[in-house]
mmCIF file of C-alpha atoms in Angstrom:
data_model
loop_
_atom_site.group_PDB
_atom_site.id
_atom_site.type_symbol
_atom_site.label_atom_id
_atom_site.label_comp_id
_atom_site.label_asym_id
_atom_site.label_seq_id
_atom_site.Cartn_x
_atom_site.Cartn_y
_atom_site.Cartn_z
ATOM 1 C CA MET A 1 102.473 86.003 105.462
ATOM 2 C CA PRO A 2 100.005 84.781 102.961
ATOM 3 C CA PHE A 3 98.432 81.099 102.915
ATOM 4 C CA ARG A 4 98.510 79.103 99.831
ATOM 5 C CA GLU A 5 95.273 76.849 99.743
ATOM 6 C CA ILE A 6 96.323 73.370 98.832
ATOM 7 C CA ASN A 7 92.807 72.164 98.787
ATOM 8 C CA SER A 8 89.417 72.835 100.659
ATOM 9 C CA ARG A 9 91.017 71.243 103.738
ATOM 10 C CA MET A 10 94.670 72.236 103.753
ATOM 11 C CA VAL A 11 96.625 75.312 103.578
ATOM 12 C CA GLU A 12 100.345 76.029 103.366
ATOM 13 C CA ALA A 13 102.346 79.027 104.956
ATOM 14 C CA THR A 14 105.886 79.930 104.234
ATOM 15 C CA LEU A 15 108.005 81.222 107.031
ATOM 16 C CA ALA A 16 111.299 83.552 106.812
ATOM 17 C CA PRO A 17 113.833 84.056 109.492
ATOM 18 C CA GLY A 18 112.340 86.515 112.133
ATOM 19 C CA GLN A 19 108.623 85.883 111.411
ATOM 20 C CA ARG A 20 106.413 83.858 113.392
ATOM 21 C CA MET A 21 102.662 82.594 113.172
ATOM 22 C CA PHE A 22 100.065 81.020 115.756
ATOM 23 C CA SER A 23 98.054 78.077 115.057
ATOM 24 C CA GLN A 24 95.849 75.435 117.075
ATOM 25 C CA ARG A 25 97.902 72.769 118.557
ATOM 26 C CA GLY A 26 97.721 69.723 116.631
ATOM 27 C CA ALA A 27 97.026 71.523 113.308
ATOM 28 C CA MET A 28 100.312 70.952 111.752
ATOM 29 C CA LEU A 29 100.122 68.297 109.190
ATOM 30 C CA ALA A 30 103.789 68.364 107.834
ATOM 31 C CA TYR A 31 106.537 70.923 107.351
ATOM 32 C CA THR A 32 109.872 71.340 105.691
ATOM 33 C CA GLY A 33 113.023 73.482 106.708
ATOM 34 C CA GLU A 34 114.103 74.566 110.297
ATOM 35 C CA VAL A 35 110.785 75.175 111.952
ATOM 36 C CA SER A 36 109.899 75.109 115.752
ATOM 37 C CA PHE A 37 106.526 74.675 117.522
ATOM 38 C CA THR A 38 106.270 75.790 120.996
ATOM 39 C CA PRO A 39 103.139 75.887 123.443
ATOM 40 C CA ASN A 40 101.797 79.431 123.611
ATOM 41 C CA LEU A 41 100.037 80.618 126.986
ATOM 42 C CA THR A 42 98.758 83.763 125.721
ATOM 43 C CA GLY A 43 97.589 82.713 122.179
ATOM 44 C CA GLY A 44 99.070 85.631 120.336
ATOM 45 C CA GLN A 45 100.035 89.238 121.028
ATOM 46 C CA GLY A 46 97.165 90.183 123.492
ATOM 47 C CA GLY A 47 99.193 89.560 126.367
ATOM 48 C CA ILE A 48 98.031 88.817 129.976
ATOM 49 C CA ALA A 49 94.831 90.591 129.931
ATOM 50 C CA SER A 50 93.794 89.012 126.714
ATOM 51 C CA MET A 51 94.742 85.460 128.102
ATOM 52 C CA ILE A 52 92.622 86.445 131.248
ATOM 53 C CA GLY A 53 89.665 87.414 129.129
ATOM 54 C CA ARG A 54 89.777 84.147 127.196
ATOM 55 C CA ARG A 55 90.167 82.207 130.441
ATOM 56 C CA VAL A 56 86.944 83.781 131.912
ATOM 57 C CA ALA A 57 85.172 83.418 128.808
ATOM 58 C CA GLY A 58 86.078 79.678 128.537
ATOM 59 C CA GLU A 59 88.074 80.314 125.297
ATOM 60 C CA ALA A 60 90.858 78.035 126.223
ATOM 61 C CA THR A 61 91.765 76.835 122.846
ATOM 62 C CA PRO A 62 95.361 75.626 122.961
ATOM 63 C CA MET A 63 97.485 77.546 120.687
ATOM 64 C CA MET A 64 101.213 77.196 119.608
ATOM 65 C CA THR A 65 103.819 79.566 118.186
ATOM 66 C CA VAL A 66 105.475 78.624 114.861
ATOM 67 C CA GLU A 67 108.770 80.029 114.054
ATOM 68 C CA GLY A 68 111.725 79.312 111.837
ATOM 69 C CA SER A 69 112.513 79.107 108.255
ATOM 70 C CA GLY A 70 110.390 76.879 105.864
ATOM 71 C CA THR A 71 106.961 75.734 104.864
ATOM 72 C CA VAL A 72 104.268 74.310 106.918
ATOM 73 C CA LEU A 73 100.828 72.411 106.108
ATOM 74 C CA PHE A 74 98.059 73.116 108.305
ATOM 75 C CA GLY A 75 94.712 71.466 108.520
ATOM 76 C CA HIS A 76 92.440 70.024 111.449
ATOM 77 C CA GLY A 77 89.943 67.420 111.671
ATOM 78 C CA GLY A 78 89.109 67.283 107.874
ATOM 79 C CA HIS A 79 87.235 70.832 108.354
ATOM 80 C CA HIS A 80 86.896 73.302 105.420
ATOM 81 C CA ILE A 81 89.314 76.010 105.530
ATOM 82 C CA GLN A 82 88.735 79.693 104.528
ATOM 83 C CA VAL A 83 91.623 82.248 104.335
ATOM 84 C CA ILE A 84 90.614 85.810 105.043
ATOM 85 C CA GLU A 85 92.858 88.649 104.308
ATOM 86 C CA LEU A 86 92.962 91.764 106.660
ATOM 87 C CA ALA A 87 94.100 95.059 105.439
ATOM 88 C CA GLY A 88 94.149 97.065 108.817
ATOM 89 C CA ASP A 89 90.839 95.974 109.839
ATOM 90 C CA THR A 90 89.524 93.756 112.591
ATOM 91 C CA LEU A 91 88.197 90.209 112.258
ATOM 92 C CA CYS A 92 85.913 88.804 115.044
ATOM 93 C CA VAL A 93 86.142 85.068 115.003
ATOM 94 C CA GLU A 94 85.155 82.007 117.554
ATOM 95 C CA ALA A 95 88.119 80.658 118.977
ATOM 96 C CA ASP A 96 87.449 77.020 118.273
ATOM 97 C CA ARG A 97 87.178 78.110 114.464
ATOM 98 C CA LEU A 98 90.553 79.636 114.328
ATOM 99 C CA LEU A 99 93.080 77.522 112.590
ATOM 100 C CA ALA A 100 96.138 79.632 112.268
ATOM 101 C CA PHE A 101 97.089 83.270 111.643
ATOM 102 C CA ASP A 102 99.898 85.720 111.019
ATOM 103 C CA GLY A 103 101.940 86.550 114.067
ATOM 104 C CA ALA A 104 102.003 90.190 112.989
ATOM 105 C CA LEU A 105 98.361 90.517 113.902
ATOM 106 C CA GLU A 106 97.172 91.833 117.278
ATOM 107 C CA GLN A 107 95.078 89.616 119.219
ATOM 108 C CA GLY A 108 92.402 90.330 121.710
ATOM 109 C CA THR A 109 89.042 89.707 122.932
ATOM 110 C CA LEU A 110 85.498 91.294 122.394
ATOM 111 C CA PHE A 111 82.719 91.023 125.101
ATOM 112 C CA LEU A 112 79.722 90.365 123.439
ATOM 113 C CA GLY A 113 77.580 91.355 126.379
ATOM 114 C CA ALA A 114 78.620 94.876 125.916
ATOM 115 C CA GLN A 115 77.105 94.977 122.731
ATOM 116 C CA GLY A 116 73.940 93.085 123.310
ATOM 117 C CA GLY A 117 73.318 93.336 126.878
ATOM 118 C CA VAL A 118 71.214 90.679 128.287
ATOM 119 C CA MET A 119 70.820 89.371 124.787
ATOM 120 C CA GLY A 120 74.367 88.980 124.389
ATOM 121 C CA MET A 121 74.549 86.871 127.631
ATOM 122 C CA VAL A 122 71.552 84.715 126.320
ATOM 123 C CA ARG A 123 73.596 84.259 122.929
ATOM 124 C CA GLY A 124 76.678 82.882 125.106
ATOM 125 C CA GLN A 125 74.264 80.494 126.917
ATOM 126 C CA VAL A 126 72.517 79.225 123.838
ATOM 127 C CA SER A 127 75.235 78.856 121.387
ATOM 128 C CA GLY A 128 77.888 77.532 123.995
ATOM 129 C CA GLN A 129 80.440 79.861 122.661
ATOM 130 C CA GLY A 130 80.785 82.167 125.723
ATOM 131 C CA LEU A 131 80.283 85.829 126.188
ATOM 132 C CA PHE A 132 83.775 86.748 124.379
ATOM 133 C CA THR A 133 84.806 86.171 120.818
ATOM 134 C CA THR A 134 88.343 86.437 119.723
ATOM 135 C CA THR A 135 89.563 89.477 117.736
ATOM 136 C CA LEU A 136 92.461 89.819 115.298
ATOM 137 C CA ARG A 137 93.572 93.282 113.807
ATOM 138 C CA GLY A 138 96.152 94.563 111.474
ATOM 139 C CA HIS A 139 97.556 93.438 108.317
ATOM 140 C CA GLY A 140 97.913 89.722 107.545
ATOM 141 C CA ALA A 141 96.153 86.344 106.706
ATOM 142 C CA VAL A 142 93.867 84.337 109.140
ATOM 143 C CA ALA A 143 92.847 80.823 108.272
ATOM 144 C CA VAL A 144 89.473 79.865 109.858
ATOM 145 C CA MET A 145 87.837 76.421 109.893
ATOM 146 C CA ALA A 146 84.282 75.481 109.295
ATOM 147 C CA HIS A 147 82.031 72.537 108.555
ATOM 148 C CA GLY A 148 80.828 72.026 104.942
ATOM 149 C CA GLY A 149 82.526 75.123 103.520
ATOM 150 C CA VAL A 150 81.854 78.928 104.092
ATOM 151 C CA ILE A 151 79.817 81.463 102.551
ATOM 152 C CA GLU A 152 80.420 85.251 102.736
ATOM 153 C CA LEU A 153 77.333 87.491 103.304
ATOM 154 C CA PRO A 154 77.759 91.214 103.043
ATOM 155 C CA ILE A 155 76.289 93.467 105.824
ATOM 156 C CA SER A 156 75.097 96.944 104.749
ATOM 157 C CA PRO A 157 73.095 99.784 106.256
ATOM 158 C CA GLY A 158 69.602 99.104 106.327
ATOM 159 C CA ARG A 159 70.422 95.451 105.417
ATOM 160 C CA ALA A 160 71.096 93.171 108.559
ATOM 161 C CA VAL A 161 72.003 89.657 108.321
ATOM 162 C CA HIS A 162 70.299 86.882 110.498
ATOM 163 C CA VAL A 163 72.486 84.072 111.263
ATOM 164 C CA ASP A 164 71.942 80.799 113.420
ATOM 165 C CA PRO A 165 74.458 81.236 116.238
ATOM 166 C CA GLN A 166 75.856 77.747 115.594
ATOM 167 C CA ALA A 167 76.328 78.534 112.025
ATOM 168 C CA TYR A 168 78.325 81.662 112.575
ATOM 169 C CA VAL A 169 82.168 81.542 112.147
ATOM 170 C CA ALA A 170 83.449 85.128 112.035
ATOM 171 C CA HIS A 171 82.723 88.814 110.846
ATOM 172 C CA HIS A 172 84.755 91.988 110.183
ATOM 173 C CA GLY A 173 83.834 95.689 109.407
ATOM 174 C CA ASP A 174 81.781 98.072 111.578
ATOM 175 C CA VAL A 175 79.192 95.542 112.548
ATOM 176 C CA ARG A 176 76.917 95.216 115.679
ATOM 177 C CA ASN A 177 75.453 92.043 116.931
ATOM 178 C CA LYS A 178 72.606 91.009 119.100
ATOM 179 C CA LEU A 179 70.460 87.806 119.496
ATOM 180 C CA SER A 180 66.931 88.188 118.291
ATOM 181 C CA THR A 181 64.327 85.731 119.332
ATOM 182 C CA ALA A 182 60.655 84.959 118.618
ATOM 183 C CA ILE A 183 59.955 83.796 122.269
ATOM 184 C CA GLY A 184 60.061 85.276 125.502
ATOM 185 C CA LEU A 185 62.907 84.980 128.037
ATOM 186 C CA ARG A 186 60.787 82.799 130.272
ATOM 187 C CA ASP A 187 60.398 80.393 127.619
ATOM 188 C CA LEU A 188 64.300 79.834 127.287
ATOM 189 C CA VAL A 189 64.611 77.279 130.013
ATOM 190 C CA GLY A 190 65.233 73.842 128.597
ATOM 191 C CA ARG A 191 65.303 74.904 124.868
ATOM 192 C CA GLY A 192 68.164 74.427 122.682
ATOM 193 C CA SER A 193 69.124 77.120 120.137
ATOM 194 C CA GLY A 194 67.122 76.029 117.050
ATOM 195 C CA GLU A 195 65.640 78.355 114.759
ATOM 196 C CA ALA A 196 63.824 80.443 117.508
ATOM 197 C CA PHE A 197 67.263 82.183 118.042
ATOM 198 C CA GLN A 198 68.919 84.140 115.350
ATOM 199 C CA LEU A 199 72.057 86.388 115.601
ATOM 200 C CA GLU A 200 71.321 89.592 113.966
ATOM 201 C CA LEU A 201 74.370 91.321 112.497
ATOM 202 C CA SER A 202 73.774 95.129 111.237
ATOM 203 C CA GLY A 203 76.186 97.954 110.052
ATOM 204 C CA SER A 204 78.722 97.559 107.424
ATOM 205 C CA GLY A 205 80.860 94.686 106.698
ATOM 206 C CA MET A 206 80.933 91.050 106.122
ATOM 207 C CA VAL A 207 79.895 87.800 108.031
ATOM 208 C CA TYR A 208 81.120 84.386 107.247
ATOM 209 C CA VAL A 209 78.606 81.498 107.778
ATOM 210 C CA GLN A 210 79.400 77.719 107.631
ATOM 211 C CA ALA A 211 77.237 75.273 105.812
ATOM 212 C CA SER A 212 76.564 73.122 108.688
ATOM 213 C CA GLU A 213 75.186 73.983 112.267
ATOM 214 C CA GLU A 214 77.450 71.459 113.856
ATOM 215 C CA LYS A 215 79.960 72.669 116.575
ATOM 216 C CA LEU A 216 83.886 72.099 115.980
#
């Protein structure tokens, strides 16, 4: 189900009987029609294994299931909203930046440490975003939140993109990530993220970056 952008901070979704979607709890601003909102323990179609992965990772962002027939307005905290359309591919997005998504999408988790080894673990400690990130796969729409708007940066072979870990929102495509740093591991103690740490994304795809480095 597509989202209709009302303005930069609000989107509208239309539900038909038999359809469902998921959103962050507290993200519903208003609705019309016969629509129900129920807490969701697994946060999507990932099932128990996906839920356990998020719990281990500390990604316990409360979600709710939205079902029925009508229209729903979504927004949260005045954050800017970016709608991303998926056509069979996979989107990786930080859980706290996920506003709402089509219930037809399959949700799971990606262990960043498996891609970056020790650097993946360091990224989790530095960015405060854990070792896992949420994945959404299939055909449907996703609404993500960001501070100060979102810019889309293409990633192509031979042209890696470096992003401040706190400015990272999401990415999709055949993308590999690792944390690059200009200082040694022994210098990490007592340091924040800063510009000394950069998330390097390479391969082929797109990365979404928020204008502000503030955490949601």
